[in-house]
Short mmCIF file of C-alpha atoms in Angstrom, two decimals:
data_model
loop_
_atom_site.label_atom_id
_atom_site.label_comp_id
_atom_site.label_asym_id
_atom_site.label_seq_id
_atom_site.Cartn_x
_atom_site.Cartn_y
_atom_site.Cartn_z
CA MET A 1 39.38 63.03 24.27
CA ARG A 2 36.27 65.11 23.75
CA VAL A 3 35.68 67.94 26.24
CA LEU A 4 32.27 69.57 26.60
CA TYR A 5 31.64 72.93 28.28
CA PHE A 6 28.33 74.12 29.70
CA ALA A 7 26.81 77.39 31.02
CA TRP A 8 29.31 80.05 32.13
CA VAL A 9 32.24 77.68 31.54
CA ARG A 10 31.26 77.55 27.85
CA HIS A 11 30.79 81.31 27.78
CA LYS A 12 34.28 82.01 29.16
CA ILE A 13 35.99 79.51 26.86
CA GLY A 14 34.04 80.62 23.81
CA HIS A 15 32.89 77.26 22.47
CA SER A 16 30.87 74.28 23.62
CA GLN A 17 33.28 71.45 22.88
CA GLU A 18 36.70 70.52 21.60
CA ASP A 19 38.65 67.40 20.80
CA ILE A 20 42.01 67.40 22.53
CA SER A 21 45.08 65.24 23.04
CA PRO A 22 46.50 66.24 26.42
CA PRO A 23 50.08 65.34 27.32
CA ALA A 24 50.83 62.08 29.13
CA GLU A 25 51.14 63.80 32.52
CA VAL A 26 47.40 64.59 32.44
CA LYS A 27 46.02 61.63 34.36
CA ASP A 28 42.96 62.94 36.23
CA ILE A 29 40.35 65.70 36.21
CA ALA A 30 42.48 68.05 38.35
CA SER A 31 45.51 67.81 36.07
CA LEU A 32 43.27 68.13 33.00
CA MET A 33 41.82 71.36 34.39
CA ARG A 34 45.31 72.73 35.08
CA TRP A 35 46.43 71.86 31.56
CA LEU A 36 43.28 73.30 29.96
CA ALA A 37 43.84 76.56 31.86
CA THR A 38 47.05 77.04 29.84
CA ARG A 39 45.33 76.79 26.45
CA SER A 40 43.86 80.30 26.19
CA PRO A 41 42.86 83.31 28.30
CA GLY A 42 39.26 82.05 28.22
CA HIS A 43 40.29 78.64 29.50
CA ALA A 44 42.34 80.33 32.22
CA GLN A 45 39.29 82.34 33.32
CA ALA A 46 37.05 79.28 33.34
CA PHE A 47 39.42 77.24 35.51
CA VAL A 48 40.82 79.97 37.77
CA GLN A 49 38.83 78.51 40.70
CA PRO A 50 38.64 74.78 40.03
CA ALA A 51 36.49 74.20 43.12
CA HIS A 52 33.72 76.12 41.33
CA VAL A 53 33.67 73.75 38.35
CA ARG A 54 32.09 70.30 38.37
CA ALA A 55 33.03 67.46 36.04
CA ALA A 56 31.61 64.29 34.56
CA VAL A 57 33.53 61.58 32.74
CA ASN A 58 31.53 59.49 30.30
CA HIS A 59 28.27 60.85 31.78
CA VAL A 60 29.18 60.05 35.40
CA PHE A 61 29.77 62.85 37.92
CA CYS A 62 33.25 62.60 39.39
CA GLN A 63 35.77 64.16 41.76
CA PRO A 64 39.04 65.92 40.78
CA ASP A 65 41.09 62.76 41.39
CA HIS A 66 39.03 60.71 38.91
CA PRO A 67 41.24 59.34 36.10
CA VAL A 68 40.88 60.47 32.50
CA ARG A 69 42.00 58.52 29.44
CA PRO A 70 42.15 59.01 25.69
CA GLY A 71 38.70 58.46 24.23
CA ASP A 72 36.87 59.72 27.31
CA GLU A 73 34.16 62.35 27.10
CA VAL A 74 34.70 64.92 29.84
CA ALA A 75 32.11 67.59 30.65
CA PHE A 76 32.71 70.72 32.74
CA PHE A 77 29.88 72.76 34.20
CA PRO A 78 29.06 75.01 37.17
CA PRO A 79 27.53 73.53 40.32
CA VAL A 80 23.83 72.91 39.84
CA THR A 81 21.18 73.63 42.44
CA GLY A 82 17.57 72.60 42.41
CA GLY A 83 14.63 74.68 43.27
#
């Protein structure tokens, strides 16, 4: 699974992407965020308030209960507002 980080999420984690193999119990965006938060202090900071992080799986915006699978591309980013 490839994970991409954007904006302040990337800044807190310290890199823009990583290839990961989460454990079998990671089945959706919410559980992926919880697992990622255990990987480093930067990850923990980025995911301390999961409601403030948006996600997309394979270029499609999704909710926390959206499933994730090996081979997916998952992107995390802050909420975006227009102006």
